[in-house]
Amino acid sequence: MDMSRRTVIAGAAAAGITAATIGSAHATGAGTPVKSLFGKLADGTKVYSWSLANGGTRMKVLSYGGIVQSLEIPDRRGRLANVSLGFDNIEDYVAKSPYFGALIGRYGNRIGKGQFSLDGKAYQVNVNDGVNSLHGGAKGFDKRVWDVEPFTKGSDVGLHLHYTSVDGEMGYPGTLKVKVTYTLTRHGDWRIDYEATTDKATVVNLTSHVYWNLAGEGSGTIENHQLKIDASRYTPVDSGLIPTGELAPVAGTPFDFRRSKAIGEDLREAHQQLLYGKGIDHNWVLDKGISPRPEWIATLKDPSSGRTLRMASTEPGLQFYSGNFLDGTLVGSGGSVYRQGDALCLETQHFPDSPNKPSFPSTVLRPGQTYRSTTVHSFSR
């Protein structure tokens, strides 16, 4: 892996992945995205929902946080189910959401003590996870209202989401102009293309925070889901879940998912890293490293329904979170209570705390550069 490269790639390259997908949901015609009022924020700002359908996949996206409010895919019998956790009202998203389905930025994952130096200048960003900064701070991109523009292009349908983060927002330098494109292809695949530019040197790490349960939202534990991650190393963390800087081998540890195995197989081992995370909440160092085009990195399957999610990305890391902090206090969109292990997240990314780890791939973006990253979710049964 080239540890010095910034991810500057061609987002459109994902098309090669989706066109080659085998066993995707049966193709159906794409329609124009449908806009409806979802709710209002306390200041009266309207939040809209956009409904999209293509290739057997249906999804609803909110202008608040770019949130994927639901994502429906068929099982082996063709029966649709929502496979992402979320709420049925804007009030719960504002007050309670642990990033359900949201766009994450400016910096996905954690920055130790919310501090870093860039070009000799020290920065303090918002701290919202103990002494650390998580997912861009207390009011990150997940809590901003995005401008949404629907599109149809050939057999694809999707949304362009725009947000401008002003200089100093949550402590980050530079005015960052962000464009994220959600595309549903004729195969029913969901592609995310991220782009950003800045007028001042800054750090950027964008990702998506969908909570997956391929058996269906509210159906119970994901411990029987089978997961494979193409990574021989991971980044161990300290008690605050900040990487130590080591790239440790997964061999002989509960973090070895090089072969497909049940998520619950090793989840209760007395391993110090599992104790720190109250389960799995770690970054995998993908074997492919940073790639100019999306490459396959992980496969998740629910044996009960037959639903399978295969992921490709240009990013060098994948954060696997096993839903450890779902504590039975949240009622989801289907009326069920969410408990520990009822979903998992697979967040494509650069590594946590990279601004403080010179040996990690750089997350620095400078004026004149364009941040680009692509992740593809391919569904089959």
Short mmCIF file of C-alpha atoms in Angstrom, two decimals:
data_model
loop_
_atom_site.label_atom_id
_atom_site.label_comp_id
_atom_site.label_asym_id
_atom_site.label_seq_id
_atom_site.Cartn_x
_atom_site.Cartn_y
_atom_site.Cartn_z
CA MET A 1 0.00 0.00 0.00
CA ASP A 2 1.21 3.49 -0.83
CA MET A 3 0.80 5.16 2.56
CA SER A 4 1.34 8.70 1.26
CA ARG A 5 -1.36 8.99 -1.41
CA ARG A 6 -4.51 11.03 -0.98
CA THR A 7 -7.66 9.50 -2.54
CA VAL A 8 -8.09 11.48 -5.77
CA ILE A 9 -9.84 9.11 -8.16
CA ALA A 10 -12.46 9.06 -10.87
CA GLY A 11 -15.85 8.50 -9.25
CA ALA A 12 -17.41 7.36 -12.50
CA ALA A 13 -15.11 4.34 -12.54
CA ALA A 14 -17.61 2.50 -10.36
CA ALA A 15 -19.67 1.80 -13.47
CA GLY A 16 -17.29 -1.01 -14.40
CA ILE A 17 -18.08 -2.75 -11.14
CA THR A 18 -21.84 -2.44 -11.36
CA ALA A 19 -22.04 -3.49 -15.00
CA ALA A 20 -20.28 -6.73 -14.17
CA THR A 21 -22.45 -7.60 -11.19
CA ILE A 22 -23.65 -11.19 -11.23
CA GLY A 23 -26.90 -12.22 -9.55
CA SER A 24 -28.18 -8.71 -8.84
CA ALA A 25 -31.85 -8.00 -8.29
CA HIS A 26 -33.92 -8.32 -11.49
CA ALA A 27 -33.78 -5.14 -13.54
CA THR A 28 -36.88 -2.95 -13.55
CA GLY A 29 -37.41 0.43 -15.10
CA ALA A 30 -36.16 3.53 -13.31
CA GLY A 31 -38.60 6.29 -12.50
CA THR A 32 -38.04 9.92 -11.60
CA PRO A 33 -37.25 10.35 -7.86
CA VAL A 34 -40.32 11.45 -5.90
CA LYS A 35 -40.07 14.26 -3.35
CA SER A 36 -42.30 14.54 -0.26
CA LEU A 37 -42.28 16.44 3.03
CA PHE A 38 -40.81 14.35 5.86
CA GLY A 39 -41.00 16.92 8.66
CA LYS A 40 -39.72 20.23 9.98
CA LEU A 41 -36.82 21.18 12.22
CA ALA A 42 -37.40 23.28 15.33
CA ASP A 43 -36.54 26.46 13.39
CA GLY A 44 -39.14 25.64 10.75
CA THR A 45 -36.70 24.33 8.12
CA LYS A 46 -38.46 21.74 5.97
CA VAL A 47 -36.92 18.30 5.63
CA TYR A 48 -37.78 16.37 2.48
CA SER A 49 -37.75 12.69 1.64
CA TRP A 50 -36.78 11.47 -1.83
CA SER A 51 -38.01 8.05 -2.97
CA LEU A 52 -36.02 6.18 -5.63
CA ALA A 53 -36.45 2.75 -7.22
CA ASN A 54 -34.43 0.82 -9.78
CA GLY A 55 -33.42 -2.74 -10.51
CA GLY A 56 -35.53 -4.16 -7.70
CA THR A 57 -34.02 -1.84 -5.05
CA ARG A 58 -36.00 0.91 -3.34
CA MET A 59 -34.61 3.62 -1.12
CA LYS A 60 -35.68 6.78 0.68
CA VAL A 61 -33.20 9.58 1.32
CA LEU A 62 -33.65 12.63 3.56
CA SER A 63 -32.33 16.12 2.88
CA TYR A 64 -31.38 16.15 6.59
CA GLY A 65 -27.97 14.53 6.90
CA GLY A 66 -28.24 12.86 3.49
CA ILE A 67 -29.77 10.06 5.55
CA VAL A 68 -30.79 6.78 3.94
CA GLN A 69 -34.08 6.44 5.83
CA SER A 70 -34.90 3.07 4.29
CA LEU A 71 -33.39 0.69 1.75
CA GLU A 72 -35.45 -2.22 0.52
CA ILE A 73 -34.06 -5.23 -1.34
CA PRO A 74 -35.64 -8.61 -2.19
CA ASP A 75 -34.87 -11.94 -0.53
CA ARG A 76 -34.47 -15.28 -2.32
CA ARG A 77 -38.26 -15.43 -2.79
CA GLY A 78 -38.44 -11.89 -4.14
CA ARG A 79 -39.94 -10.44 -0.95
CA LEU A 80 -38.83 -6.87 -0.19
CA ALA A 81 -37.64 -5.79 3.24
CA ASN A 82 -36.01 -2.66 4.61
CA VAL A 83 -32.46 -3.69 5.55
CA SER A 84 -31.33 -0.41 7.17
CA LEU A 85 -32.09 0.89 10.66
CA GLY A 86 -33.76 4.27 11.08
CA PHE A 87 -36.71 6.26 12.38
CA ASP A 88 -40.09 7.22 10.95
CA ASN A 89 -39.91 10.87 12.10
CA ILE A 90 -37.48 13.78 11.98
CA GLU A 91 -37.68 14.46 15.72
CA ASP A 92 -35.97 11.18 16.61
CA TYR A 93 -33.27 11.72 13.99
CA VAL A 94 -32.47 15.12 15.52
CA ALA A 95 -32.61 14.07 19.17
CA LYS A 96 -31.53 10.43 19.30
CA SER A 97 -29.90 9.10 16.16
CA PRO A 98 -26.56 7.27 16.45
CA TYR A 99 -25.83 8.31 12.84
CA PHE A 100 -28.48 6.01 11.33
CA GLY A 101 -27.97 6.05 7.53
CA ALA A 102 -26.17 9.40 7.54
CA LEU A 103 -23.47 11.05 5.47
CA ILE A 104 -20.45 11.60 7.71
CA GLY A 105 -17.97 14.48 7.61
CA ARG A 106 -15.84 16.42 7.68
CA TYR A 107 -13.94 13.61 9.29
CA GLY A 108 -15.44 10.15 9.56
CA ASN A 109 -14.38 8.23 12.66
CA ARG A 110 -12.25 9.60 15.51
CA ILE A 111 -9.55 12.23 15.96
CA GLY A 112 -7.69 11.90 19.24
CA LYS A 113 -8.53 14.76 21.64
CA GLY A 114 -9.93 16.60 18.61
CA GLN A 115 -6.45 17.96 17.93
CA PHE A 116 -4.09 17.92 14.97
CA SER A 117 -1.43 20.08 13.32
CA LEU A 118 -1.38 21.03 9.66
CA ASP A 119 1.41 23.02 8.02
CA GLY A 120 2.75 23.93 11.45
CA LYS A 121 -0.55 25.26 12.80
CA ALA A 122 -2.45 23.55 15.62
CA TYR A 123 -6.19 22.99 15.31
CA GLN A 124 -8.78 22.07 17.92
CA VAL A 125 -11.98 20.63 16.49
CA ASN A 126 -15.21 19.91 18.34
CA VAL A 127 -15.00 17.13 20.94
CA ASN A 128 -18.11 14.97 21.26
CA ASP A 129 -16.94 11.45 22.19
CA GLY A 130 -15.37 11.69 25.63
CA VAL A 131 -12.14 13.59 25.06
CA ASN A 132 -12.14 12.78 21.33
CA SER A 133 -13.87 14.06 18.20
CA LEU A 134 -16.18 11.62 16.39
CA HIS A 135 -17.66 11.91 12.88
CA GLY A 136 -16.98 15.62 12.47
CA GLY A 137 -18.14 16.83 15.89
CA ALA A 138 -21.44 17.48 17.62
CA LYS A 139 -22.95 19.01 14.47
CA GLY A 140 -21.27 17.21 11.63
CA PHE A 141 -22.57 16.64 8.12
CA ASP A 142 -25.12 14.17 9.51
CA LYS A 143 -26.96 17.06 11.17
CA ARG A 144 -26.90 19.52 8.26
CA VAL A 145 -29.62 20.08 5.67
CA TRP A 146 -28.31 19.27 2.19
CA ASP A 147 -29.45 20.68 -1.13
CA VAL A 148 -30.79 17.78 -3.18
CA GLU A 149 -31.05 17.57 -6.97
CA PRO A 150 -32.66 14.47 -8.53
CA PHE A 151 -31.48 13.05 -11.85
CA THR A 152 -32.05 10.28 -14.33
CA LYS A 153 -29.22 9.32 -16.67
CA GLY A 154 -29.77 6.52 -19.12
CA SER A 155 -30.94 3.55 -17.08
CA ASP A 156 -29.69 5.05 -13.80
CA VAL A 157 -31.56 7.18 -11.29
CA GLY A 158 -30.20 9.16 -8.38
CA LEU A 159 -29.62 12.25 -6.31
CA HIS A 160 -26.90 14.90 -6.20
CA LEU A 161 -26.48 16.20 -2.63
CA HIS A 162 -24.64 19.48 -2.03
CA TYR A 163 -23.38 21.10 1.16
CA THR A 164 -20.90 23.91 1.83
CA SER A 165 -19.07 23.71 5.15
CA VAL A 166 -17.76 27.17 6.02
CA ASP A 167 -14.26 27.91 7.27
CA GLY A 168 -14.09 27.16 10.99
CA GLU A 169 -17.20 24.96 11.15
CA MET A 170 -16.69 22.54 14.05
CA GLY A 171 -13.12 23.91 14.16
CA TYR A 172 -12.03 22.67 10.73
CA PRO A 173 -10.06 25.04 8.47
CA GLY A 174 -11.17 26.00 4.97
CA THR A 175 -14.50 26.39 3.22
CA LEU A 176 -15.25 22.89 1.95
CA LYS A 177 -17.67 22.44 -0.95
CA VAL A 178 -19.05 18.92 -0.95
CA LYS A 179 -21.01 17.00 -3.56
CA VAL A 180 -22.21 13.46 -2.92
CA THR A 181 -24.02 11.47 -5.59
CA TYR A 182 -26.29 8.54 -4.78
CA THR A 183 -27.00 6.37 -7.83
CA LEU A 184 -29.31 3.37 -8.15
CA THR A 185 -28.29 1.40 -11.25
CA ARG A 186 -30.45 -0.78 -13.44
CA HIS A 187 -28.95 -3.76 -11.60
CA GLY A 188 -30.29 -2.43 -8.29
CA ASP A 189 -26.81 -1.51 -7.04
CA TRP A 190 -26.29 1.60 -4.90
CA ARG A 191 -23.21 3.67 -5.74
CA ILE A 192 -21.90 6.62 -3.73
CA ASP A 193 -19.53 9.13 -5.33
CA TYR A 194 -17.97 11.73 -3.03
CA GLU A 195 -16.32 14.96 -4.19
CA ALA A 196 -14.95 17.95 -2.26
CA THR A 197 -12.82 21.03 -2.81
CA THR A 198 -11.38 23.53 -0.35
CA ASP A 199 -9.96 27.05 -0.34
CA LYS A 200 -7.54 26.29 2.51
CA ALA A 201 -5.58 23.19 3.53
CA THR A 202 -7.79 20.92 5.62
CA VAL A 203 -8.43 17.26 6.45
CA VAL A 204 -11.32 15.29 4.92
CA ASN A 205 -12.63 11.76 5.45
CA LEU A 206 -16.17 11.20 4.14
CA THR A 207 -18.24 8.05 4.57
CA SER A 208 -21.74 6.62 4.92
CA HIS A 209 -23.12 5.21 8.18
CA VAL A 210 -25.88 2.78 7.22
CA TYR A 211 -26.76 0.22 9.90
CA TRP A 212 -27.30 -3.06 8.04
CA ASN A 213 -29.50 -6.01 8.94
CA LEU A 214 -30.04 -8.10 5.81
CA ALA A 215 -32.77 -10.15 7.50
CA GLY A 216 -34.76 -6.92 7.80
CA GLU A 217 -34.83 -3.91 10.10
CA GLY A 218 -36.09 -4.88 13.56
CA SER A 219 -35.65 -8.62 12.97
CA GLY A 220 -33.08 -9.17 15.73
CA THR A 221 -29.40 -10.02 15.94
CA ILE A 222 -26.93 -9.97 13.06
CA GLU A 223 -24.59 -12.46 14.76
CA ASN A 224 -25.57 -15.18 12.25
CA HIS A 225 -24.71 -12.96 9.28
CA GLN A 226 -21.67 -14.22 7.39
CA LEU A 227 -18.94 -11.63 6.74
CA LYS A 228 -15.76 -11.69 4.68
CA ILE A 229 -13.29 -8.77 4.63
CA ASP A 230 -10.30 -8.72 2.27
CA ALA A 231 -7.82 -7.49 4.85
CA SER A 232 -4.81 -9.15 6.51
CA ARG A 233 -4.29 -6.32 9.02
CA TYR A 234 -6.27 -3.99 11.25
CA THR A 235 -5.53 -0.97 13.43
CA PRO A 236 -5.62 -1.82 17.17
CA VAL A 237 -6.95 0.91 19.46
CA ASP A 238 -6.45 2.20 22.99
CA SER A 239 -9.20 2.39 25.60
CA GLY A 240 -10.58 5.53 23.92
CA LEU A 241 -10.82 3.69 20.56
CA ILE A 242 -7.99 5.76 19.07
CA PRO A 243 -5.56 3.73 16.90
CA THR A 244 -2.20 3.06 18.48
CA GLY A 245 -0.51 3.43 15.09
CA GLU A 246 0.20 -0.29 14.73
CA LEU A 247 -0.94 -2.22 11.66
CA ALA A 248 -1.47 -5.58 13.32
CA PRO A 249 -2.05 -8.94 11.62
CA VAL A 250 -5.57 -10.34 11.95
CA ALA A 251 -4.25 -13.92 11.93
CA GLY A 252 -5.00 -15.70 15.19
CA THR A 253 -7.37 -12.97 16.41
CA PRO A 254 -11.17 -12.46 16.44
CA PHE A 255 -10.55 -9.88 13.68
CA ASP A 256 -9.70 -12.47 11.05
CA PHE A 257 -12.49 -12.31 8.46
CA ARG A 258 -10.33 -13.34 5.51
CA ARG A 259 -12.66 -16.30 5.16
CA SER A 260 -16.39 -15.85 5.50
CA LYS A 261 -17.55 -16.55 9.03
CA ALA A 262 -20.47 -15.78 11.33
CA ILE A 263 -20.09 -12.41 13.02
CA GLY A 264 -20.87 -13.96 16.39
CA GLU A 265 -18.29 -16.74 16.03
CA ASP A 266 -15.53 -14.98 17.96
CA LEU A 267 -17.40 -11.96 19.30
CA ARG A 268 -17.30 -13.10 22.93
CA GLU A 269 -13.64 -13.99 23.12
CA ALA A 270 -11.76 -12.45 26.04
CA HIS A 271 -9.63 -10.31 23.72
CA GLN A 272 -8.53 -6.88 24.99
CA GLN A 273 -9.51 -5.17 21.73
CA LEU A 274 -13.07 -6.54 22.01
CA LEU A 275 -13.22 -5.32 25.59
CA TYR A 276 -12.17 -1.82 24.54
CA GLY A 277 -14.88 -1.68 21.86
CA LYS A 278 -17.55 -3.61 23.81
CA GLY A 279 -17.49 -5.71 20.66
CA ILE A 280 -16.07 -4.80 17.27
CA ASP A 281 -15.52 -1.13 16.44
CA HIS A 282 -12.30 -1.24 14.45
CA ASN A 283 -10.70 -0.28 11.16
CA TRP A 284 -9.47 -2.95 8.75
CA VAL A 285 -6.43 -2.20 6.56
CA LEU A 286 -7.68 -3.40 3.18
CA ASP A 287 -5.19 -5.53 1.25
CA LYS A 288 -5.79 -3.57 -1.96
CA GLY A 289 -4.83 -0.21 -0.40
CA ILE A 290 -6.00 2.96 -2.16
CA SER A 291 -7.19 2.07 -5.65
CA PRO A 292 -7.95 4.22 -8.71
CA ARG A 293 -11.16 2.26 -9.26
CA PRO A 294 -13.51 0.53 -6.80
CA GLU A 295 -12.34 -2.98 -5.99
CA TRP A 296 -14.21 -5.67 -4.08
CA ILE A 297 -13.44 -5.49 -0.37
CA ALA A 298 -16.18 -7.24 1.64
CA THR A 299 -19.15 -9.58 1.39
CA LEU A 300 -22.00 -9.79 3.92
CA LYS A 301 -24.68 -12.49 3.71
CA ASP A 302 -27.77 -13.36 5.72
CA PRO A 303 -28.30 -17.13 5.40
CA SER A 304 -31.95 -16.93 6.48
CA SER A 305 -33.11 -14.63 3.67
CA GLY A 306 -30.37 -15.22 1.13
CA ARG A 307 -29.75 -11.50 0.84
CA THR A 308 -26.13 -10.66 0.08
CA LEU A 309 -24.31 -7.33 0.11
CA ARG A 310 -21.03 -7.11 -1.75
CA MET A 311 -19.00 -3.91 -1.39
CA ALA A 312 -16.37 -2.31 -3.59
CA SER A 313 -14.45 0.87 -2.82
CA THR A 314 -11.47 3.04 -3.67
CA GLU A 315 -10.72 3.60 0.02
CA PRO A 316 -7.87 1.93 1.97
CA GLY A 317 -9.87 1.19 5.13
CA LEU A 318 -13.13 -0.31 6.32
CA GLN A 319 -14.59 0.36 9.75
CA PHE A 320 -16.64 -2.60 10.97
CA TYR A 321 -18.92 -1.73 13.89
CA SER A 322 -21.05 -4.51 15.35
CA GLY A 323 -23.81 -2.33 16.83
CA ASN A 324 -22.35 -2.51 20.35
CA PHE A 325 -23.96 0.65 21.69
CA LEU A 326 -27.55 -0.03 20.64
CA ASP A 327 -29.01 -0.28 24.13
CA GLY A 328 -32.74 -0.93 23.82
CA THR A 329 -33.74 2.73 24.18
CA LEU A 330 -34.46 3.39 20.48
CA VAL A 331 -37.66 2.41 18.66
CA GLY A 332 -37.10 2.03 14.93
CA SER A 333 -39.14 2.78 11.83
CA GLY A 334 -40.85 -0.61 11.96
CA GLY A 335 -41.89 -0.26 15.61
CA SER A 336 -39.24 -2.59 17.07
CA VAL A 337 -36.76 -1.77 19.83
CA TYR A 338 -33.12 -1.82 18.71
CA ARG A 339 -30.83 -3.81 20.98
CA GLN A 340 -27.10 -4.54 21.01
CA GLY A 341 -26.02 -6.39 17.89
CA ASP A 342 -29.25 -5.75 15.94
CA ALA A 343 -27.28 -4.24 13.04
CA LEU A 344 -23.76 -3.58 11.83
CA CYS A 345 -21.95 -0.80 9.97
CA LEU A 346 -19.35 -1.15 7.22
CA GLU A 347 -17.85 2.30 6.68
CA THR A 348 -15.38 2.75 3.81
CA GLN A 349 -12.79 5.32 4.86
CA HIS A 350 -9.27 6.47 5.48
CA PHE A 351 -8.01 5.38 8.89
CA PRO A 352 -9.14 6.92 12.20
CA ASP A 353 -6.86 9.62 13.66
CA SER A 354 -4.86 9.82 10.42
CA PRO A 355 -4.04 13.53 10.95
CA ASN A 356 -1.99 12.43 13.99
CA LYS A 357 -0.47 9.31 12.43
CA PRO A 358 2.05 10.25 9.70
CA SER A 359 2.45 6.58 8.71
CA PHE A 360 -1.26 6.32 7.82
CA PRO A 361 -2.57 7.34 4.38
CA SER A 362 -2.91 11.13 4.30
CA THR A 363 -6.31 12.79 4.66
CA VAL A 364 -5.00 16.27 3.78
CA LEU A 365 -6.82 18.16 1.01
CA ARG A 366 -5.32 21.35 -0.43
CA PRO A 367 -6.62 24.14 -2.67
CA GLY A 368 -6.56 23.07 -6.30
CA GLN A 369 -7.08 19.41 -5.43
CA THR A 370 -10.35 17.49 -5.60
CA TYR A 371 -11.22 14.83 -3.06
CA ARG A 372 -12.90 11.92 -4.81
CA SER A 373 -13.97 8.57 -3.43
CA THR A 374 -16.39 5.88 -4.58
CA THR A 375 -18.16 3.01 -2.85
CA VAL A 376 -20.49 0.50 -4.54
CA HIS A 377 -23.07 -1.67 -2.75
CA SER A 378 -24.11 -4.62 -4.88
CA PHE A 379 -27.12 -6.67 -3.78
CA SER A 380 -28.00 -10.25 -4.71
CA ARG A 381 -29.98 -13.18 -3.30
#
